[in-house]
Each structure stands twice: as C-alpha cells, then as structure tokens.
CSV table of C-alpha atoms (C1' of nucleotides) in Angstrom, one decimal:
chain,number,residue,atom,x,y,z
A,1,MET,CA,141.7,141.0,98.6
A,2,SER,CA,139.1,142.5,96.4
A,3,ASP,CA,138.2,139.1,94.9
A,4,SER,CA,134.8,138.3,96.3
A,5,ASN,CA,135.0,134.8,94.8
A,6,PRO,CA,136.6,132.3,97.3
A,7,SER,CA,137.3,129.9,94.4
A,8,PRO,CA,136.8,129.9,90.6
A,9,THR,CA,133.7,128.9,88.8
A,10,THR,CA,131.7,129.2,92.0
A,11,GLN,CA,128.5,130.2,90.2
A,12,THR,CA,128.7,127.2,88.0
A,13,ASP,CA,129.4,125.0,90.9
A,14,ASP,CA,126.4,126.4,92.8
A,15,ARG,CA,124.2,125.6,89.8
A,16,ARG,CA,125.5,122.1,89.7
A,17,ALA,CA,124.9,121.7,93.4
A,18,ALA,CA,121.3,122.9,93.0
A,19,ILE,CA,120.7,120.6,90.1
A,20,ILE,CA,122.1,117.7,92.1
A,21,ASP,CA,119.9,118.5,95.1
A,22,ALA,CA,116.8,118.8,92.9
A,23,THR,CA,117.6,115.6,91.1
A,24,VAL,CA,118.2,113.6,94.2
A,25,GLU,CA,114.8,114.6,95.5
A,26,SER,CA,113.0,113.9,92.3
A,27,PHE,CA,114.7,110.6,91.6
A,28,GLY,CA,113.8,109.6,95.1
A,29,LYS,CA,110.1,110.6,94.8
A,30,LEU,CA,109.4,109.7,91.2
A,31,GLY,CA,112.3,107.5,90.1
A,32,TYR,CA,114.3,108.0,87.0
A,33,TYR,CA,111.5,107.3,84.5
A,34,GLY,CA,109.1,109.5,86.5
A,35,THR,CA,111.4,112.5,86.6
A,36,SER,CA,111.3,115.1,83.9
A,37,LEU,CA,113.9,117.7,83.0
A,38,GLN,CA,111.2,120.3,83.2
A,39,ARG,CA,110.7,119.4,86.9
A,40,ILE,CA,114.4,119.9,87.6
A,41,ALA,CA,114.5,123.1,85.6
A,42,THR,CA,111.6,124.6,87.5
A,43,GLU,CA,113.1,123.6,90.8
A,44,VAL,CA,116.5,125.3,90.1
A,45,GLY,CA,115.0,128.3,88.3
A,46,LEU,CA,116.1,127.4,84.8
A,47,THR,CA,114.5,126.2,81.6
A,48,LYS,CA,114.9,122.7,80.3
A,49,ALA,CA,117.5,124.0,77.8
A,50,GLY,CA,119.4,125.6,80.7
A,51,VAL,CA,119.6,122.3,82.6
A,52,LEU,CA,120.7,120.4,79.5
A,53,HIS,CA,123.6,122.8,79.1
A,54,TYR,CA,124.9,121.4,82.4
A,55,VAL,CA,124.0,117.7,82.1
A,56,GLY,CA,123.9,117.0,78.4
A,57,SER,CA,121.0,114.6,78.6
A,58,LYS,CA,118.7,112.9,81.0
A,59,GLU,CA,121.2,110.1,81.5
A,60,GLY,CA,123.7,112.8,82.3
A,61,LEU,CA,121.6,113.7,85.3
A,62,LEU,CA,121.8,110.1,86.4
A,63,SER,CA,125.6,109.9,86.0
A,64,LEU,CA,125.9,113.2,87.9
A,65,VAL,CA,124.1,112.0,91.0
A,66,LEU,CA,125.5,108.5,91.0
A,67,GLY,CA,129.1,109.5,90.5
A,68,GLU,CA,129.1,112.6,92.6
A,69,VAL,CA,127.8,111.4,95.9
A,70,TYR,CA,126.5,108.6,98.1
A,71,ASP,CA,129.3,105.9,98.1
A,72,ARG,CA,132.0,108.3,99.0
A,73,GLU,CA,131.3,108.3,102.8
A,74,THR,CA,130.6,104.7,102.9
A,75,LEU,CA,133.9,103.9,101.2
A,76,ASP,CA,135.7,106.0,103.7
A,77,ILE,CA,134.1,103.9,106.4
A,78,MET,CA,135.4,100.7,104.8
A,79,ALA,CA,138.8,102.2,104.3
A,80,ALA,CA,139.0,103.2,108.0
A,81,MET,CA,138.0,99.7,109.1
A,82,VAL,CA,140.9,98.1,107.4
A,83,THR,CA,143.4,99.9,109.6
A,84,GLU,CA,141.6,98.9,112.8
A,85,ARG,CA,143.3,96.6,115.3
A,86,ARG,CA,140.1,94.7,116.0
A,87,PRO,CA,137.5,95.5,113.3
A,88,LEU,CA,133.9,94.7,114.3
A,89,ILE,CA,131.2,94.2,111.7
A,90,ALA,CA,128.8,95.8,114.1
A,91,ASP,CA,131.0,98.9,114.1
A,92,MET,CA,130.9,99.2,110.4
A,93,TRP,CA,127.1,99.0,110.2
A,94,ARG,CA,126.7,101.4,113.1
A,95,ARG,CA,128.8,103.9,111.2
A,96,ILE,CA,127.0,103.4,108.0
A,97,VAL,CA,123.7,103.9,109.8
A,98,THR,CA,124.9,107.0,111.5
A,99,VAL,CA,125.8,108.5,108.2
A,100,ASN,CA,122.6,107.5,106.4
A,101,ALA,CA,120.4,108.7,109.2
A,102,LYS,CA,121.6,112.2,108.4
A,103,ARG,CA,120.8,112.0,104.7
A,104,PRO,CA,117.3,110.6,104.2
A,105,ALA,CA,116.9,112.3,100.7
A,106,LEU,CA,120.0,110.4,99.4
A,107,VAL,CA,118.9,107.1,101.0
A,108,HIS,CA,115.5,107.7,99.4
A,109,MET,CA,117.0,108.2,96.0
A,110,PHE,CA,119.1,105.1,96.3
A,111,SER,CA,116.3,103.0,97.5
A,112,THR,CA,114.0,104.0,94.7
A,113,LEU,CA,116.7,103.7,91.9
A,114,SER,CA,117.9,100.4,93.3
A,115,ALA,CA,114.5,98.9,92.8
A,116,GLU,CA,113.8,100.6,89.5
A,117,ALA,CA,117.2,99.3,88.3
A,118,LEU,CA,116.4,95.7,88.9
A,119,ASP,CA,115.4,95.7,85.3
A,120,PRO,CA,118.5,94.9,83.2
A,121,GLU,CA,117.6,97.5,80.7
A,122,HIS,CA,117.5,100.3,83.3
A,123,PRO,CA,120.4,102.8,82.6
A,124,ALA,CA,121.6,102.3,86.2
A,125,HIS,CA,121.3,98.5,86.3
A,126,ASP,CA,125.0,97.7,86.1
A,127,TYR,CA,125.9,100.4,88.6
A,128,PHE,CA,123.7,98.9,91.2
A,129,ALA,CA,124.6,95.3,90.4
A,130,ASP,CA,128.3,96.1,90.8
A,131,ARG,CA,127.7,98.1,93.9
A,132,GLU,CA,125.8,95.4,95.6
A,133,HIS,CA,128.5,92.8,94.7
A,134,GLN,CA,131.3,95.1,95.9
A,135,ALA,CA,129.7,95.9,99.2
A,136,VAL,CA,130.0,92.3,100.3
A,137,SER,CA,133.3,91.6,98.5
A,138,ASN,CA,135.0,94.7,99.9
A,139,ALA,CA,133.9,93.7,103.4
A,140,MET,CA,135.2,90.2,102.8
A,141,ASN,CA,138.7,91.6,102.5
A,142,ILE,CA,138.7,92.7,106.1
A,143,ASN,CA,139.8,90.4,108.9
A,144,TRP,CA,136.7,90.7,111.0
A,145,CYS,CA,136.7,89.9,114.6
A,146,VAL,CA,133.7,87.5,115.0
A,147,PRO,CA,132.7,84.7,117.4
A,148,ASP,CA,133.8,81.2,116.5
A,149,GLY,CA,131.7,79.3,114.0
A,150,VAL,CA,130.0,82.2,112.3
A,151,ASN,CA,130.0,82.4,108.5
A,152,VAL,CA,131.2,85.9,107.8
A,153,GLU,CA,129.9,86.0,104.2
A,154,HIS,CA,126.4,84.9,105.3
A,155,VAL,CA,126.4,87.5,108.1
A,156,LEU,CA,127.4,90.2,105.7
A,157,GLN,CA,124.8,89.2,103.1
A,158,ALA,CA,122.1,89.0,105.8
A,159,GLY,CA,123.1,92.3,107.4
A,160,PHE,CA,123.2,94.3,104.2
A,161,SER,CA,119.9,92.8,103.1
A,162,MET,CA,118.4,93.7,106.4
A,163,MET,CA,119.7,97.3,106.2
A,164,ASP,CA,118.2,97.7,102.7
A,165,GLY,CA,114.9,96.5,103.9
A,166,LEU,CA,115.0,98.5,107.1
A,167,GLN,CA,115.7,101.8,105.3
A,168,LEU,CA,112.6,101.3,103.2
A,169,ARG,CA,110.6,100.9,106.5
A,170,TRP,CA,112.4,104.0,107.9
A,171,LEU,CA,111.5,106.2,104.9
A,172,ARG,CA,108.0,105.0,104.7
A,173,THR,CA,107.0,106.2,108.1
A,174,PRO,CA,108.1,109.7,109.1
A,175,GLY,CA,109.4,110.5,112.5
A,176,GLN,CA,111.3,107.3,113.1
A,177,ASP,CA,114.9,107.2,114.1
A,178,LEU,CA,117.0,104.9,111.9
A,179,THR,CA,119.7,104.5,114.6
A,180,THR,CA,117.2,103.2,117.1
A,181,MET,CA,115.6,100.9,114.5
A,182,TRP,CA,119.0,99.5,113.6
A,183,ALA,CA,119.9,98.9,117.3
A,184,ASP,CA,116.9,96.7,117.5
A,185,CYS,CA,118.0,94.9,114.4
A,186,GLU,CA,121.5,94.4,115.7
A,187,ASP,CA,120.1,92.7,118.7
A,188,VAL,CA,118.6,90.1,116.4
A,189,LEU,CA,121.4,89.9,113.9
A,190,MET,CA,124.1,89.6,116.6
A,191,PRO,CA,122.3,88.2,119.6
A,192,LEU,CA,123.9,88.0,123.1
A,193,PRO,CA,125.4,86.1,124.6
A,194,MET,CA,126.8,84.7,121.4
A,195,TRP,CA,128.2,88.0,120.2
A,196,ASP,CA,129.2,89.3,123.6
A,197,GLY,CA,132.5,91.1,123.2
A,198,TYR,CA,132.2,91.1,119.4
A,199,ARG,CA,130.0,94.1,119.0
B,1,MET,CA,76.1,70.0,76.4
B,2,SER,CA,76.6,72.2,73.3
B,3,ASP,CA,77.8,75.1,75.4
B,4,SER,CA,81.5,75.4,74.7
B,5,ASN,CA,81.9,77.9,77.4
B,6,PRO,CA,82.8,76.3,80.8
B,7,SER,CA,81.7,79.4,82.6
B,8,PRO,CA,80.1,82.8,81.6
B,9,THR,CA,82.1,85.9,80.7
B,10,THR,CA,85.2,83.7,80.0
B,11,GLN,CA,86.4,85.9,77.2
B,12,THR,CA,86.2,89.0,79.4
B,13,ASP,CA,88.0,87.2,82.2
B,14,ASP,CA,90.8,86.1,79.8
B,15,ARG,CA,91.3,89.7,78.8
B,16,ARG,CA,91.4,90.8,82.4
B,17,ALA,CA,93.9,88.1,83.2
B,18,ALA,CA,96.1,89.1,80.2
B,19,ILE,CA,95.9,92.8,81.3
B,20,ILE,CA,96.9,91.8,84.8
B,21,ASP,CA,99.9,89.8,83.6
B,22,ALA,CA,101.1,92.5,81.3
B,23,THR,CA,100.7,95.1,84.1
B,24,VAL,CA,102.5,93.1,86.7
B,25,GLU,CA,105.5,92.8,84.3
B,26,SER,CA,105.5,96.4,83.3
B,27,PHE,CA,105.0,97.8,86.8
B,28,GLY,CA,107.9,95.6,87.9
B,29,LYS,CA,110.2,96.8,85.1
B,30,LEU,CA,109.2,100.4,84.8
B,31,GLY,CA,107.2,101.2,87.8
B,32,TYR,CA,103.8,102.9,87.9
B,33,TYR,CA,105.0,106.2,86.5
B,34,GLY,CA,107.1,104.5,83.9
B,35,THR,CA,104.3,102.4,82.6
B,36,SER,CA,102.1,103.6,79.7
B,37,LEU,CA,98.7,102.4,78.8
B,38,GLN,CA,100.0,102.0,75.2
B,39,ARG,CA,102.5,99.5,76.5
B,40,ILE,CA,99.9,97.3,78.2
B,41,ALA,CA,97.6,97.7,75.2
B,42,THR,CA,100.3,96.5,72.7
B,43,GLU,CA,101.1,93.6,75.0
B,44,VAL,CA,97.5,92.3,75.1
B,45,GLY,CA,96.7,93.2,71.5
B,46,LEU,CA,94.3,96.0,72.2
B,47,THR,CA,94.4,99.8,71.8
B,48,LYS,CA,94.7,102.2,74.7
B,49,ALA,CA,90.9,102.8,74.4
B,50,GLY,CA,90.4,99.1,74.6
B,51,VAL,CA,92.4,98.8,77.8
B,52,LEU,CA,90.6,101.7,79.3
B,53,HIS,CA,87.3,100.0,78.7
B,54,TYR,CA,88.4,97.4,81.2
B,55,VAL,CA,90.3,99.4,83.8
B,56,GLY,CA,88.7,102.9,83.6
B,57,SER,CA,91.9,104.8,84.2
B,58,LYS,CA,95.6,104.3,84.9
B,59,GLU,CA,94.9,104.1,88.6
B,60,GLY,CA,92.4,101.4,87.8
B,61,LEU,CA,95.3,99.3,86.6
B,62,LEU,CA,97.0,99.8,89.9
B,63,SER,CA,93.9,98.8,91.9
B,64,LEU,CA,93.5,95.8,89.7
B,65,VAL,CA,96.9,94.3,90.4
B,66,LEU,CA,97.1,95.3,94.0
B,67,GLY,CA,93.7,94.0,94.9
B,68,GLU,CA,93.6,90.9,92.8
B,69,VAL,CA,96.8,89.1,93.8
B,70,TYR,CA,99.9,89.0,95.9
B,71,ASP,CA,98.7,89.1,99.5
B,72,ARG,CA,96.2,86.3,99.1
B,73,GLU,CA,98.6,83.4,99.5
B,74,THR,CA,100.6,85.1,102.2
B,75,LEU,CA,97.5,85.7,104.2
B,76,ASP,CA,96.6,82.1,103.8
B,77,ILE,CA,100.0,81.2,105.3
B,78,MET,CA,99.3,83.4,108.3
B,79,ALA,CA,95.9,82.0,108.8
B,80,ALA,CA,97.3,78.5,108.8
B,81,MET,CA,99.9,79.4,111.4
B,82,VAL,CA,97.3,80.4,113.9
B,83,THR,CA,95.9,76.9,114.1
B,84,GLU,CA,99.3,75.3,114.6
B,85,ARG,CA,100.1,73.6,117.8
B,86,ARG,CA,103.6,74.9,118.0
B,87,PRO,CA,103.9,77.8,115.5
B,88,LEU,CA,107.5,78.6,114.5
B,89,ILE,CA,108.5,81.9,113.0
B,90,ALA,CA,111.0,80.1,110.8
B,91,ASP,CA,108.2,78.0,109.4
B,92,MET,CA,106.2,81.1,108.4
B,93,TRP,CA,109.1,82.6,106.6
B,94,ARG,CA,110.1,79.4,104.8
B,95,ARG,CA,106.5,79.1,103.5
B,96,ILE,CA,106.5,82.7,102.3
B,97,VAL,CA,109.9,82.2,100.6
B,98,THR,CA,108.6,79.0,99.0
B,99,VAL,CA,105.6,80.8,97.6
B,100,ASN,CA,107.6,83.9,96.4
B,101,ALA,CA,110.3,81.8,94.8
B,102,LYS,CA,107.7,80.6,92.3
B,103,ARG,CA,106.4,84.1,91.4
B,104,PRO,CA,109.4,86.3,90.6
B,105,ALA,CA,107.4,88.7,88.4
B,106,LEU,CA,105.0,89.4,91.2
B,107,VAL,CA,107.8,89.9,93.7
B,108,HIS,CA,109.5,92.2,91.2
B,109,MET,CA,106.4,94.3,90.9
B,110,PHE,CA,105.9,94.6,94.6
B,111,SER,CA,109.5,95.5,95.2
B,112,THR,CA,109.5,98.2,92.6
B,113,LEU,CA,106.1,99.7,93.6
B,114,SER,CA,107.1,99.4,97.3
B,115,ALA,CA,110.0,101.7,96.7
B,116,GLU,CA,108.2,104.1,94.4
B,117,ALA,CA,105.4,104.3,96.9
B,118,LEU,CA,107.7,105.6,99.6
B,119,ASP,CA,106.5,109.0,98.4
B,120,PRO,CA,103.4,110.0,100.3
B,121,GLU,CA,101.8,111.3,97.1
B,122,HIS,CA,102.2,108.0,95.2
B,123,PRO,CA,98.8,106.5,94.6
B,124,ALA,CA,99.8,103.3,96.3
B,125,HIS,CA,101.5,104.9,99.3
B,126,ASP,CA,98.8,104.1,101.8
B,127,TYR,CA,98.4,100.6,100.5
B,128,PHE,CA,102.1,99.8,101.2
B,129,ALA,CA,102.2,101.6,104.5
B,130,ASP,CA,99.2,99.6,105.7
B,131,ARG,CA,100.6,96.4,104.3
B,132,GLU,CA,103.9,96.9,106.0
B,133,HIS,CA,102.3,97.6,109.3
B,134,GLN,CA,99.9,94.7,109.2
B,135,ALA,CA,102.5,92.2,108.3
B,136,VAL,CA,104.1,92.6,111.7
B,137,SER,CA,100.9,93.3,113.6
B,138,ASN,CA,99.2,90.2,112.2
B,139,ALA,CA,102.3,88.1,113.1
B,140,MET,CA,102.3,89.6,116.6
B,141,ASN,CA,98.9,88.0,117.2
B,142,ILE,CA,100.3,84.5,117.0
B,143,ASN,CA,101.7,82.8,120.0
B,144,TRP,CA,105.1,82.0,118.5
B,145,CYS,CA,107.3,79.4,120.0
B,146,VAL,CA,110.6,81.0,120.5
B,147,PRO,CA,113.7,80.6,122.8
B,148,ASP,CA,113.6,82.4,126.1
B,149,GLY,CA,114.6,86.0,126.1
B,150,VAL,CA,114.0,86.8,122.4
B,151,ASN,CA,112.0,89.9,121.6
B,152,VAL,CA,109.4,88.6,119.1
B,153,GLU,CA,108.6,92.0,117.7
B,154,HIS,CA,112.2,92.8,117.0
B,155,VAL,CA,112.8,89.4,115.4
B,156,LEU,CA,109.8,90.0,113.1
B,157,GLN,CA,110.8,93.5,112.1
B,158,ALA,CA,114.3,92.3,111.4
B,159,GLY,CA,113.3,89.3,109.5
B,160,PHE,CA,110.7,91.0,107.3
B,161,SER,CA,113.3,93.7,106.6
B,162,MET,CA,115.8,91.1,105.7
B,163,MET,CA,113.5,89.4,103.4
B,164,ASP,CA,112.6,92.6,101.6
B,165,GLY,CA,116.3,93.3,101.1
B,166,LEU,CA,117.1,89.8,100.1
B,167,GLN,CA,114.4,89.7,97.4
B,168,LEU,CA,116.0,92.7,95.8
B,169,ARG,CA,119.3,90.9,95.7
B,170,TRP,CA,117.6,87.8,94.4
B,171,LEU,CA,115.9,89.7,91.5
B,172,ARG,CA,119.0,91.6,90.6
B,173,THR,CA,121.1,88.6,89.8
B,174,PRO,CA,119.5,86.0,87.6
B,175,GLY,CA,120.0,82.3,88.3
B,176,GLN,CA,120.0,82.4,92.1
B,177,ASP,CA,117.7,80.4,94.2
B,178,LEU,CA,115.7,82.4,96.7
B,179,THR,CA,115.2,79.3,98.9
B,180,THR,CA,118.9,78.8,99.3
B,181,MET,CA,119.6,82.4,99.9
B,182,TRP,CA,117.0,82.5,102.6
B,183,ALA,CA,118.4,79.4,104.2
B,184,ASP,CA,121.7,81.2,104.6
B,185,CYS,CA,119.9,84.2,106.1
B,186,GLU,CA,118.0,82.0,108.5
B,187,ASP,CA,121.3,80.7,109.9
B,188,VAL,CA,122.2,84.3,110.7
B,189,LEU,CA,118.7,85.3,111.9
B,190,MET,CA,118.2,82.3,114.1
B,191,PRO,CA,121.6,81.0,114.9
B,192,LEU,CA,122.3,77.7,116.5
B,193,PRO,CA,122.5,76.6,119.2
B,194,MET,CA,120.3,79.4,120.5
B,195,TRP,CA,117.4,78.5,118.2
B,196,ASP,CA,117.9,74.8,118.3
B,197,GLY,CA,114.5,73.2,118.4
B,198,TYR,CA,112.8,76.5,117.6
B,199,ARG,CA,113.2,76.3,113.8
C,1,DG,C1',125.4,130.7,80.0
C,2,DT,C1',120.7,131.1,79.4
C,3,DC,C1',117.0,132.2,76.8
C,4,DT,C1',112.9,131.4,73.2
C,5,DA,C1',111.1,128.7,69.7
C,6,DT,C1',110.2,124.6,67.7
C,7,DA,C1',110.3,119.8,66.3
C,8,DG,C1',108.6,115.5,66.9
C,9,DT,C1',107.0,111.9,69.9
C,10,DC,C1',104.3,110.1,73.4
C,11,DG,C1',101.3,110.5,77.5
C,12,DG,C1',96.2,109.8,79.4
C,13,DA,C1',91.6,110.3,78.4
C,14,DT,C1',87.1,111.0,75.7
C,15,DA,C1',83.6,110.7,71.9
C,16,DG,C1',81.4,108.2,68.8
C,17,DA,C1',81.2,104.7,64.9
C,18,DC,C1',80.4,99.8,64.3
D,1,DG,C1',83.6,95.2,73.3
D,2,DT,C1',86.7,97.2,70.4
D,3,DC,C1',87.9,100.4,67.2
D,4,DT,C1',89.3,105.2,65.0
D,5,DA,C1',89.9,109.8,65.7
D,6,DT,C1',91.0,113.4,68.3
D,7,DC,C1',92.0,116.6,72.2
D,8,DC,C1',95.4,118.5,75.0
D,9,DG,C1',99.3,118.4,77.6
D,10,DA,C1',104.1,116.8,78.6
D,11,DC,C1',108.1,115.0,77.2
D,12,DT,C1',113.4,115.1,75.3
D,13,DA,C1',116.2,117.4,72.5
D,14,DT,C1',117.9,120.8,69.1
D,15,DA,C1',118.8,125.4,66.8
D,16,DG,C1',119.8,129.7,67.1
D,17,DA,C1',119.2,134.6,69.3
D,18,DC,C1',121.4,137.4,72.8
DNA sequence: GTCTATAGTCGGATAGAC
DNA sequence: GTCTATCCGACTATAGAC
C-alpha cells in the first residue's frame, strides 16, 4: 500500500487532539474564564483564527473537552458492574481511582471546572449538575452487595463526596499516590469488621 | 455627645466591608481570574481607580478576603476543642458545618478559589496548601476520644475530604440543608454501633 | 485550512485634578 | 477619597487573502 495515511482526515484529527490536550491543561490551571484562545493557539502552533476554525467559539472548546472525554471510562466501569455476580461498591471506587490516578490533567480540569460551574450562569453548570446527579442515580440502579443495615444512597453520596475532596488534596501536593490515599479513605468509609467480606 | 460617629474611620470601614462582600461574591462565582476590578467597582458604586485606592492592586483584593475572614471562626472551634474534657471529632465537624451552613457565599468563594489555586502559579496556591495541611495537623494535636483501633489521621483526612466534596454538592443544588447532608455523611463516616458513644 | 488584519471591547494600573 | 482621563495590553470574533 502506498497510502501513508492509516485513516482519513488524520491531520485534522491530530490538530483536534492537540487542541483538546492544550485545552484540558489550560482549563485545569486557569479555568474556563481564565483561559484565552490565544493561549491555546500558541500551545498548538496556530493563530487564534486557526483555533476558531476548529472549535467555532470559546464555548466550542468547552463542548469539545466535556463531550469528548472523561466520563467515557467511568461509564464503562459502571456498565461492567451491572453484569457482576456480586457487585461491590468498593470495587467500583477502586476502579475509578485506578483510572483517575493515570490522568491527573483530566482530573485537574474537572475539579477546576466543577467548582467554577457552581455558578448557575456558568456555561458548564448544567453539565456538572446533571453529572453529579447521575453518578449517584446510576449507581443506585445496581444491586450492590453490602452489609445489613447500611443505607446505600448515603454511602454513595458520602463516598463520591470524599473522592471529589480527596482528588483536590491529591492534585494540590505533587508526588502523592491517589491509590494509596484512597486506600486509607476506604478503611474509614468501609471499616472492618463491619465491611469484612463486602470489600 | 454631638459626635454622630460611633467610632473613627467608619466610612472607610464601610467601604472596605462593601468591597469585601462584593469580592467574596465575585470570586465565588467567577474565580480570581474571572473577576474584574470594574465588576467590584460597579457593585460598590465606585470607579476602578476608587477601588484601587483601597486595595492597591488586584492581588490586594485577594489578600483582603483571605486574611480578613473565613478561618477565624473555624480556628475558634479548634481552640475550644482543646479545652474539652472529652473531645469528639464528630463535635468538631458538626460545629464547622453549623458555621458554614450560615455563610454559603464564603464557602462558595473558598471552594472556587481552592480549586483554582491547585495551580502552583496561582497567587493563592501557597495559602491553600498551608491551610489544607494545617487543618489536619492542628486537629492531630488534640487528644480525640475515638473507638479502639481507629486511625485518627485517616479519619481526619477522610472526613475533611468528604466535607470539601459535600460542600460542592451543597452549593450546586439550591435549597438543600448542609446540616442534614452532613448528618447523612456522619452516619457513614462514623457508623454505629462502632462509634456508639463516640459521637 | 491557515494566515493577516482589524474591529471593538474590556483588562489592570497610573497620573493628576478637585 | 474619589474622580476623569489615559496608557497599553489582551481579549473574542470576523473578514478576506492565499
């Protein structure tokens, strides 16, 4: 085959990928309001006009990174849990932590945007509100295997809250291992002997 | 007394208070980078130059709101715990929650700035890094009354993380009661019967 | 598809009048 | 103590050349 392109529109896809990478980093560091098209353009070696050709507008940047990424892997984890014979909440969280530990830039962006988007007028407010609601409501559709007497919804709310807060701590101090930090949290969240055999 | 001023420099203090209020709200909604001096000026009925007369620079705004407020009440709570005969971690958290439930604007600002300041180059990065570290290390100096076998440091890390995450959830959806939300979290964080008599 | 050029607005900060 | 005026730079977005 003389075709050196493994797939069509590869150059355009590369540009998009570069724009996504630069945007994830900048939204993480500076937030949506703090990020300028010029910064993204400089990072990927284009002019502002060049970037706008790809994303249409600044809000287009936001749609790009919110729609293209993050939740895909997490949703896969949830889907996998449904098919388990004996689904454990601790398993779900450990898998999420394992995935997130490998993508600090993405976690950084989501942490920053999540706080910025508390304001109802933020362009990503609804996205984060829906997301937060669905994380728990999706998880509530699984027939979790838990010790007698525990309130599953409360555990989920508490655990997701804890993970959000822990990720902030993880990102603030370099050199820490999220997996280890979560293991300590898990001991608190699902203490033995109460959760013995359930995690 | 013909002096209608109850204390000197009252007008200046009022201006400062108005600037603080407007800044807390704007930093919460838009973050530090997203806030303009013009916005603060309009809010308090001054021009940009007028605001700068009081705060010197945009970073002066930041110092003003970080130094003037938030941690004071929380530190008071910690100081009070030291003197208790039988200090309970759950008590500390309930008191913090009670205080924060009454000042959503301040909690909003701290949540937003805390995420924005993950970036080491953010002007408030060190402030938040120190603050986060000291919250746990201050608490570790108290002789907490806990059930046998619990790791106090892990509980503190987990609990503070959970509270940070919970406050984001609280602020995102209006009409919720932080105290109630925390009570549910407490049941998870310090489950009965293990923590019976310790909370 | 990417550029230059430009429009038009808004940013922080300073100088100096009152 | 607060204003007006002004500087200079950065911003988003558009138009049009190539």
